C-alpha cells in the first residue's frame, strides 16, 4: 500500500505577538472505505443546507462537519473543539468542505465504475 493519498489540515494552536503558531495534521495512512459513505451523506447534507438557507440547519451542519473531520477523517488526532478554535475564520467552511470533498470524489468515481461495469456486462 505505498503512496496512499493523504490529506492535511493546519490548525492554529496559539497567537504570540501577532504571529500564529500552527500545527499540521495528516490523515491516517489508512482510512476505511466506510468513511467514503459517511462523506457522501455529509455532501448531501451540504447540498440540502445550501438550498434551505436556514441558520439553524447551517450551524448544525457545521457541527457535524467538524465532528466528522476530527473523529473520522483525522481519527481523533485533535478534538472537535481544537478544530473549532484552530481554523482561521475566513477559510473555515471551505477547509472543512475540502476535507470531505476528497472522499466524495472517490465515491463518485466508484459509482461511475460500477455503472460502467453494469453497462459492459449487460
mmCIF file of N, CA and C in Angstrom, residues 1-98:
data_model
loop_
_atom_site.group_PDB
_atom_site.id
_atom_site.type_symbol
_atom_site.label_atom_id
_atom_site.label_comp_id
_atom_site.label_asym_id
_atom_site.label_seq_id
_atom_site.Cartn_x
_atom_site.Cartn_y
_atom_site.Cartn_z
ATOM 1 N N UNK A 1 0.819 -1.186 0.000
ATOM 2 C CA UNK A 1 0.000 0.000 0.000
ATOM 3 C C UNK A 1 0.868 1.257 0.000
ATOM 4 N N UNK A 2 1.780 1.337 -0.902
ATOM 5 C CA UNK A 2 2.652 2.504 -0.982
ATOM 6 C C UNK A 2 1.924 3.676 -1.626
ATOM 7 N N UNK A 3 2.324 4.870 -1.245
ATOM 8 C CA UNK A 3 1.818 6.111 -1.830
ATOM 9 C C UNK A 3 0.303 6.274 -1.750
ATOM 10 N N UNK A 4 -0.279 5.974 -0.615
ATOM 11 C CA UNK A 4 -1.704 6.193 -0.439
ATOM 12 C C UNK A 4 -1.976 7.687 -0.321
ATOM 13 N N UNK A 5 -3.104 8.125 -0.852
ATOM 14 C CA UNK A 5 -3.493 9.528 -0.808
ATOM 15 C C UNK A 5 -3.739 9.945 0.632
ATOM 16 N N UNK A 6 -3.126 11.068 1.017
ATOM 17 C CA UNK A 6 -3.326 11.612 2.355
ATOM 18 C C UNK A 6 -3.666 13.087 2.241
ATOM 19 N N UNK A 7 -4.449 13.552 3.179
ATOM 20 C CA UNK A 7 -4.844 14.943 3.219
ATOM 21 C C UNK A 7 -4.187 15.599 4.423
ATOM 22 N N UNK A 8 -4.136 16.942 4.431
ATOM 23 C CA UNK A 8 -3.507 17.666 5.516
ATOM 24 C C UNK A 8 -4.401 18.822 5.939
ATOM 25 N N UNK A 9 -4.368 19.124 7.222
ATOM 26 C CA UNK A 9 -5.073 20.296 7.742
ATOM 27 C C UNK A 9 -4.129 21.017 8.695
ATOM 28 N N UNK A 10 -4.180 22.344 8.660
ATOM 29 C CA UNK A 10 -3.340 23.167 9.526
ATOM 30 C C UNK A 10 -4.239 23.894 10.524
ATOM 31 N N UNK A 11 -3.937 23.725 11.804
ATOM 32 C CA UNK A 11 -4.711 24.377 12.860
ATOM 33 C C UNK A 11 -3.826 25.361 13.625
ATOM 34 N N UNK A 12 -4.403 26.500 13.974
ATOM 35 C CA UNK A 12 -3.702 27.481 14.791
ATOM 36 C C UNK A 12 -3.810 27.031 16.243
ATOM 37 N N UNK A 13 -2.659 26.921 16.892
ATOM 38 C CA UNK A 13 -2.625 26.488 18.295
ATOM 39 C C UNK A 13 -2.669 27.685 19.242
ATOM 40 N N UNK A 14 -1.985 28.769 18.858
ATOM 41 C CA UNK A 14 -1.998 29.994 19.648
ATOM 42 C C UNK A 14 -1.438 31.128 18.805
ATOM 43 N N UNK A 15 -1.650 32.347 19.282
ATOM 44 C CA UNK A 15 -1.115 33.529 18.620
ATOM 45 C C UNK A 15 -0.206 34.232 19.619
ATOM 46 N N UNK A 16 1.069 34.389 19.220
ATOM 47 C CA UNK A 16 2.066 35.028 20.088
ATOM 48 C C UNK A 16 2.608 36.260 19.380
ATOM 49 N N UNK A 17 2.425 37.405 20.015
ATOM 50 C CA UNK A 17 2.968 38.659 19.492
ATOM 51 C C UNK A 17 2.626 38.863 18.019
ATOM 52 N N UNK A 18 1.380 38.602 17.665
ATOM 53 C CA UNK A 18 0.926 38.806 16.302
ATOM 54 C C UNK A 18 1.286 37.704 15.321
ATOM 55 N N UNK A 19 1.958 36.688 15.778
ATOM 56 C CA UNK A 19 2.339 35.549 14.928
ATOM 57 C C UNK A 19 1.569 34.311 15.375
ATOM 58 N N UNK A 20 1.064 33.571 14.408
ATOM 59 C CA UNK A 20 0.330 32.364 14.763
ATOM 60 C C UNK A 20 1.260 31.164 14.842
ATOM 61 N N UNK A 21 0.996 30.332 15.836
ATOM 62 C CA UNK A 21 1.711 29.073 15.999
ATOM 63 C C UNK A 21 0.741 27.999 15.523
ATOM 64 N N UNK A 22 1.152 27.273 14.482
ATOM 65 C CA UNK A 22 0.256 26.281 13.886
ATOM 66 C C UNK A 22 0.816 24.881 14.016
ATOM 67 N N UNK A 23 -0.072 23.927 13.793
ATOM 68 C CA UNK A 23 0.339 22.530 13.746
ATOM 69 C C UNK A 23 -0.368 21.873 12.568
ATOM 70 N N UNK A 24 0.384 21.103 11.806
ATOM 71 C CA UNK A 24 -0.168 20.380 10.661
ATOM 72 C C UNK A 24 -0.472 18.943 11.048
ATOM 73 N N UNK A 25 -1.591 18.454 10.536
ATOM 74 C CA UNK A 25 -2.005 17.073 10.783
ATOM 75 C C UNK A 25 -2.244 16.394 9.442
ATOM 76 N N UNK A 26 -1.778 15.182 9.330
ATOM 77 C CA UNK A 26 -2.033 14.359 8.148
ATOM 78 C C UNK A 26 -3.106 13.331 8.473
ATOM 79 N N UNK A 27 -3.899 13.004 7.478
ATOM 80 C CA UNK A 27 -4.859 11.926 7.674
ATOM 81 C C UNK A 27 -4.087 10.636 7.945
ATOM 82 N N UNK A 28 -4.714 9.685 8.606
ATOM 83 C CA UNK A 28 -4.042 8.410 8.849
ATOM 84 C C UNK A 28 -3.625 7.746 7.532
ATOM 85 N N UNK A 29 -2.671 6.850 7.619
ATOM 86 C CA UNK A 29 -2.189 6.136 6.436
ATOM 87 C C UNK A 29 -3.329 5.356 5.791
ATOM 88 N N UNK A 30 -4.213 4.810 6.617
ATOM 89 C CA UNK A 30 -5.349 4.044 6.116
ATOM 90 C C UNK A 30 -6.635 4.603 6.696
ATOM 91 N N UNK A 31 -7.596 4.844 5.826
ATOM 92 C CA UNK A 31 -8.929 5.261 6.239
ATOM 93 C C UNK A 31 -9.906 4.248 5.650
ATOM 94 N N UNK A 32 -10.754 3.644 6.469
ATOM 95 C CA UNK A 32 -11.686 2.630 5.956
ATOM 96 C C UNK A 32 -12.609 3.193 4.879
ATOM 97 N N UNK A 33 -12.952 2.360 3.938
ATOM 98 C CA UNK A 33 -13.831 2.773 2.844
ATOM 99 C C UNK A 33 -15.192 3.224 3.356
ATOM 100 N N UNK A 34 -15.582 2.740 4.509
ATOM 101 C CA UNK A 34 -16.871 3.145 5.081
ATOM 102 C C UNK A 34 -16.937 4.657 5.305
ATOM 103 N N UNK A 35 -15.789 5.288 5.474
ATOM 104 C CA UNK A 35 -15.753 6.741 5.658
ATOM 105 C C UNK A 35 -16.241 7.448 4.393
ATOM 106 N N UNK A 36 -16.014 6.846 3.234
ATOM 107 C CA UNK A 36 -16.494 7.423 1.972
ATOM 108 C C UNK A 36 -18.014 7.523 2.000
ATOM 109 N N UNK A 37 -18.665 6.488 2.481
ATOM 110 C CA UNK A 37 -20.123 6.507 2.545
ATOM 111 C C UNK A 37 -20.620 7.611 3.476
ATOM 112 N N UNK A 38 -19.938 7.776 4.592
ATOM 113 C CA UNK A 38 -20.315 8.857 5.504
ATOM 114 C C UNK A 38 -20.067 10.223 4.863
ATOM 115 N N UNK A 39 -19.003 10.334 4.084
ATOM 116 C CA UNK A 39 -18.715 11.592 3.383
ATOM 117 C C UNK A 39 -19.816 11.906 2.374
ATOM 118 N N UNK A 40 -20.351 10.879 1.729
ATOM 119 C CA UNK A 40 -21.470 11.084 0.801
ATOM 120 C C UNK A 40 -22.667 11.673 1.529
ATOM 121 N N UNK A 41 -22.956 11.145 2.699
ATOM 122 C CA UNK A 41 -24.051 11.683 3.497
ATOM 123 C C UNK A 41 -23.794 13.148 3.852
ATOM 124 N N UNK A 42 -22.544 13.458 4.175
ATOM 125 C CA UNK A 42 -22.201 14.840 4.527
ATOM 126 C C UNK A 42 -22.364 15.778 3.332
ATOM 127 N N UNK A 43 -21.936 15.350 2.153
ATOM 128 C CA UNK A 43 -22.064 16.222 0.985
ATOM 129 C C UNK A 43 -23.534 16.415 0.604
ATOM 130 N N UNK A 44 -24.336 15.381 0.787
ATOM 131 C CA UNK A 44 -25.779 15.535 0.547
ATOM 132 C C UNK A 44 -26.376 16.534 1.538
ATOM 133 N N UNK A 45 -25.928 16.481 2.774
ATOM 134 C CA UNK A 45 -26.417 17.420 3.786
ATOM 135 C C UNK A 45 -25.983 18.848 3.447
ATOM 136 N N UNK A 46 -24.774 19.006 2.912
ATOM 137 C CA UNK A 46 -24.302 20.327 2.498
ATOM 138 C C UNK A 46 -25.187 20.867 1.382
ATOM 139 N N UNK A 47 -25.450 20.037 0.387
ATOM 140 C CA UNK A 47 -26.301 20.458 -0.731
ATOM 141 C C UNK A 47 -27.686 20.866 -0.238
ATOM 142 N N UNK A 48 -28.240 20.071 0.658
ATOM 143 C CA UNK A 48 -29.567 20.361 1.190
ATOM 144 C C UNK A 48 -29.560 21.668 1.984
ATOM 145 N N UNK A 49 -28.534 21.869 2.785
ATOM 146 C CA UNK A 49 -28.421 23.077 3.596
ATOM 147 C C UNK A 49 -28.307 24.323 2.724
ATOM 148 N N UNK A 50 -27.563 24.207 1.619
ATOM 149 C CA UNK A 50 -27.409 25.344 0.714
ATOM 150 C C UNK A 50 -28.736 25.719 0.066
ATOM 151 N N UNK A 51 -29.593 24.743 -0.153
ATOM 152 C CA UNK A 51 -30.914 25.011 -0.739
ATOM 153 C C UNK A 51 -31.853 25.633 0.293
ATOM 154 N N UNK A 52 -31.795 25.155 1.536
ATOM 155 C CA UNK A 52 -32.716 25.614 2.575
ATOM 156 C C UNK A 52 -32.337 26.974 3.153
ATOM 157 N N UNK A 53 -31.064 27.244 3.243
ATOM 158 C CA UNK A 53 -30.541 28.522 3.741
ATOM 159 C C UNK A 53 -31.044 28.926 5.126
ATOM 160 N N UNK A 54 -31.251 27.980 6.011
ATOM 161 C CA UNK A 54 -31.664 28.337 7.369
ATOM 162 C C UNK A 54 -30.437 28.320 8.281
ATOM 163 N N UNK A 55 -30.351 29.331 9.144
ATOM 164 C CA UNK A 55 -29.196 29.462 10.031
ATOM 165 C C UNK A 55 -29.055 28.255 10.953
ATOM 166 N N UNK A 56 -30.175 27.740 11.446
ATOM 167 C CA UNK A 56 -30.139 26.583 12.342
ATOM 168 C C UNK A 56 -29.574 25.353 11.666
ATOM 169 N N UNK A 57 -30.011 25.101 10.431
ATOM 170 C CA UNK A 57 -29.516 23.919 9.726
ATOM 171 C C UNK A 57 -28.046 24.084 9.340
ATOM 172 N N UNK A 58 -27.622 25.295 9.014
ATOM 173 C CA UNK A 58 -26.211 25.518 8.681
ATOM 174 C C UNK A 58 -25.323 25.326 9.901
ATOM 175 N N UNK A 59 -25.768 25.821 11.036
ATOM 176 C CA UNK A 59 -24.990 25.654 12.265
ATOM 177 C C UNK A 59 -24.881 24.178 12.641
ATOM 178 N N UNK A 60 -25.982 23.466 12.521
ATOM 179 C CA UNK A 60 -25.996 22.031 12.804
ATOM 180 C C UNK A 60 -25.069 21.288 11.837
ATOM 181 N N UNK A 61 -25.082 21.677 10.584
ATOM 182 C CA UNK A 61 -24.226 21.060 9.583
ATOM 183 C C UNK A 61 -22.747 21.301 9.893
ATOM 184 N N UNK A 62 -22.410 22.518 10.289
ATOM 185 C CA UNK A 62 -21.021 22.823 10.637
ATOM 186 C C UNK A 62 -20.569 21.957 11.805
ATOM 187 N N UNK A 63 -21.442 21.782 12.794
ATOM 188 C CA UNK A 63 -21.126 20.909 13.934
ATOM 189 C C UNK A 63 -20.834 19.483 13.456
ATOM 190 N N UNK A 64 -21.678 18.987 12.551
ATOM 191 C CA UNK A 64 -21.490 17.634 12.023
ATOM 192 C C UNK A 64 -20.205 17.533 11.210
ATOM 193 N N UNK A 65 -19.916 18.556 10.407
ATOM 194 C CA UNK A 65 -18.684 18.564 9.621
ATOM 195 C C UNK A 65 -17.457 18.519 10.520
ATOM 196 N N UNK A 66 -17.464 19.345 11.568
ATOM 197 C CA UNK A 66 -16.316 19.361 12.477
ATOM 198 C C UNK A 66 -16.146 18.015 13.170
ATOM 199 N N UNK A 67 -17.242 17.425 13.595
ATOM 200 C CA UNK A 67 -17.187 16.120 14.243
ATOM 201 C C UNK A 67 -16.645 15.059 13.279
ATOM 202 N N UNK A 68 -17.137 15.073 12.054
ATOM 203 C CA UNK A 68 -16.707 14.112 11.045
ATOM 204 C C UNK A 68 -15.218 14.261 10.739
ATOM 205 N N UNK A 69 -14.784 15.488 10.526
ATOM 206 C CA UNK A 69 -13.378 15.734 10.187
ATOM 207 C C UNK A 69 -12.467 15.332 11.342
ATOM 208 N N UNK A 70 -12.803 15.759 12.553
ATOM 209 C CA UNK A 70 -11.946 15.453 13.701
ATOM 210 C C UNK A 70 -11.920 13.965 14.037
ATOM 211 N N UNK A 71 -13.083 13.334 14.037
ATOM 212 C CA UNK A 71 -13.166 11.958 14.518
ATOM 213 C C UNK A 71 -13.010 10.884 13.452
ATOM 214 N N UNK A 72 -13.503 11.132 12.257
ATOM 215 C CA UNK A 72 -13.454 10.110 11.202
ATOM 216 C C UNK A 72 -12.286 10.310 10.252
ATOM 217 N N UNK A 73 -12.155 11.513 9.722
ATOM 218 C CA UNK A 73 -11.114 11.765 8.717
ATOM 219 C C UNK A 73 -9.730 11.775 9.352
ATOM 220 N N UNK A 74 -9.592 12.446 10.510
ATOM 221 C CA UNK A 74 -8.280 12.545 11.171
ATOM 222 C C UNK A 74 -8.137 11.625 12.375
ATOM 223 N N UNK A 75 -9.107 10.752 12.564
ATOM 224 C CA UNK A 75 -9.029 9.696 13.575
ATOM 225 C C UNK A 75 -8.640 10.212 14.965
ATOM 226 N N UNK A 76 -9.284 11.295 15.382
ATOM 227 C CA UNK A 76 -9.148 11.837 16.741
ATOM 228 C C UNK A 76 -7.738 12.337 17.069
ATOM 229 N N UNK A 77 -6.992 12.797 16.059
ATOM 230 C CA UNK A 77 -5.685 13.401 16.330
ATOM 231 C C UNK A 77 -5.848 14.741 17.043
ATOM 232 N N UNK A 78 -7.008 15.350 16.884
ATOM 233 C CA UNK A 78 -7.368 16.584 17.571
ATOM 234 C C UNK A 78 -8.863 16.508 17.849
ATOM 235 N N UNK A 79 -9.316 17.314 18.776
ATOM 236 C CA UNK A 79 -10.729 17.282 19.143
ATOM 237 C C UNK A 79 -11.540 18.219 18.242
ATOM 238 N N UNK A 80 -12.834 18.051 18.293
ATOM 239 C CA UNK A 80 -13.737 18.941 17.568
ATOM 240 C C UNK A 80 -13.545 20.371 18.067
ATOM 241 N N UNK A 81 -13.353 20.528 19.367
ATOM 242 C CA UNK A 81 -13.135 21.847 19.967
ATOM 243 C C UNK A 81 -11.830 22.472 19.459
ATOM 244 N N UNK A 82 -10.761 21.671 19.372
ATOM 245 C CA UNK A 82 -9.487 22.180 18.842
ATOM 246 C C UNK A 82 -9.641 22.585 17.378
ATOM 247 N N UNK A 83 -10.412 21.835 16.635
ATOM 248 C CA UNK A 83 -10.690 22.170 15.247
ATOM 249 C C UNK A 83 -11.468 23.485 15.181
ATOM 250 N N UNK A 84 -12.485 23.623 16.008
ATOM 251 C CA UNK A 84 -13.327 24.811 16.056
ATOM 252 C C UNK A 84 -12.500 26.064 16.381
ATOM 253 N N UNK A 85 -11.614 25.942 17.340
ATOM 254 C CA UNK A 85 -10.806 27.083 17.770
ATOM 255 C C UNK A 85 -9.566 27.300 16.895
ATOM 256 N N UNK A 86 -9.173 26.284 16.144
ATOM 257 C CA UNK A 86 -7.928 26.360 15.385
ATOM 258 C C UNK A 86 -8.064 26.690 13.911
ATOM 259 N N UNK A 87 -9.284 26.691 13.388
ATOM 260 C CA UNK A 87 -9.476 27.067 11.986
ATOM 261 C C UNK A 87 -9.549 28.581 11.872
ATOM 262 N N UNK A 88 -8.888 29.134 10.856
ATOM 263 C CA UNK A 88 -8.936 30.575 10.601
ATOM 264 C C UNK A 88 -10.307 30.897 10.012
ATOM 265 N N UNK A 89 -11.036 31.776 10.667
ATOM 266 C CA UNK A 89 -12.447 32.027 10.346
ATOM 267 C C UNK A 89 -12.751 32.252 8.860
ATOM 268 N N UNK A 90 -12.008 33.113 8.136
ATOM 269 C CA UNK A 90 -12.378 33.343 6.735
ATOM 270 C C UNK A 90 -12.306 32.087 5.854
ATOM 271 N N UNK A 91 -11.495 31.111 6.273
ATOM 272 C CA UNK A 91 -11.309 29.901 5.461
ATOM 273 C C UNK A 91 -11.960 28.667 6.062
ATOM 274 N N UNK A 92 -12.582 28.781 7.203
ATOM 275 C CA UNK A 92 -13.019 27.609 7.967
ATOM 276 C C UNK A 92 -13.990 26.706 7.210
ATOM 277 N N UNK A 93 -15.044 27.271 6.656
ATOM 278 C CA UNK A 93 -16.053 26.449 5.973
ATOM 279 C C UNK A 93 -15.438 25.761 4.761
ATOM 280 N N UNK A 94 -14.682 26.506 3.988
ATOM 281 C CA UNK A 94 -14.039 25.924 2.807
ATOM 282 C C UNK A 94 -13.079 24.807 3.207
ATOM 283 N N UNK A 95 -12.314 25.025 4.270
ATOM 284 C CA UNK A 95 -11.377 23.999 4.744
ATOM 285 C C UNK A 95 -12.109 22.728 5.134
ATOM 286 N N UNK A 96 -13.208 22.867 5.868
ATOM 287 C CA UNK A 96 -13.987 21.691 6.268
ATOM 288 C C UNK A 96 -14.533 20.960 5.043
ATOM 289 N N UNK A 97 -15.071 21.699 4.102
ATOM 290 C CA UNK A 97 -15.634 21.086 2.901
ATOM 291 C C UNK A 97 -14.553 20.387 2.078
ATOM 292 N N UNK A 98 -13.376 20.995 1.995
ATOM 293 C CA UNK A 98 -12.276 20.362 1.247
ATOM 294 C C UNK A 98 -11.889 19.026 1.864
#
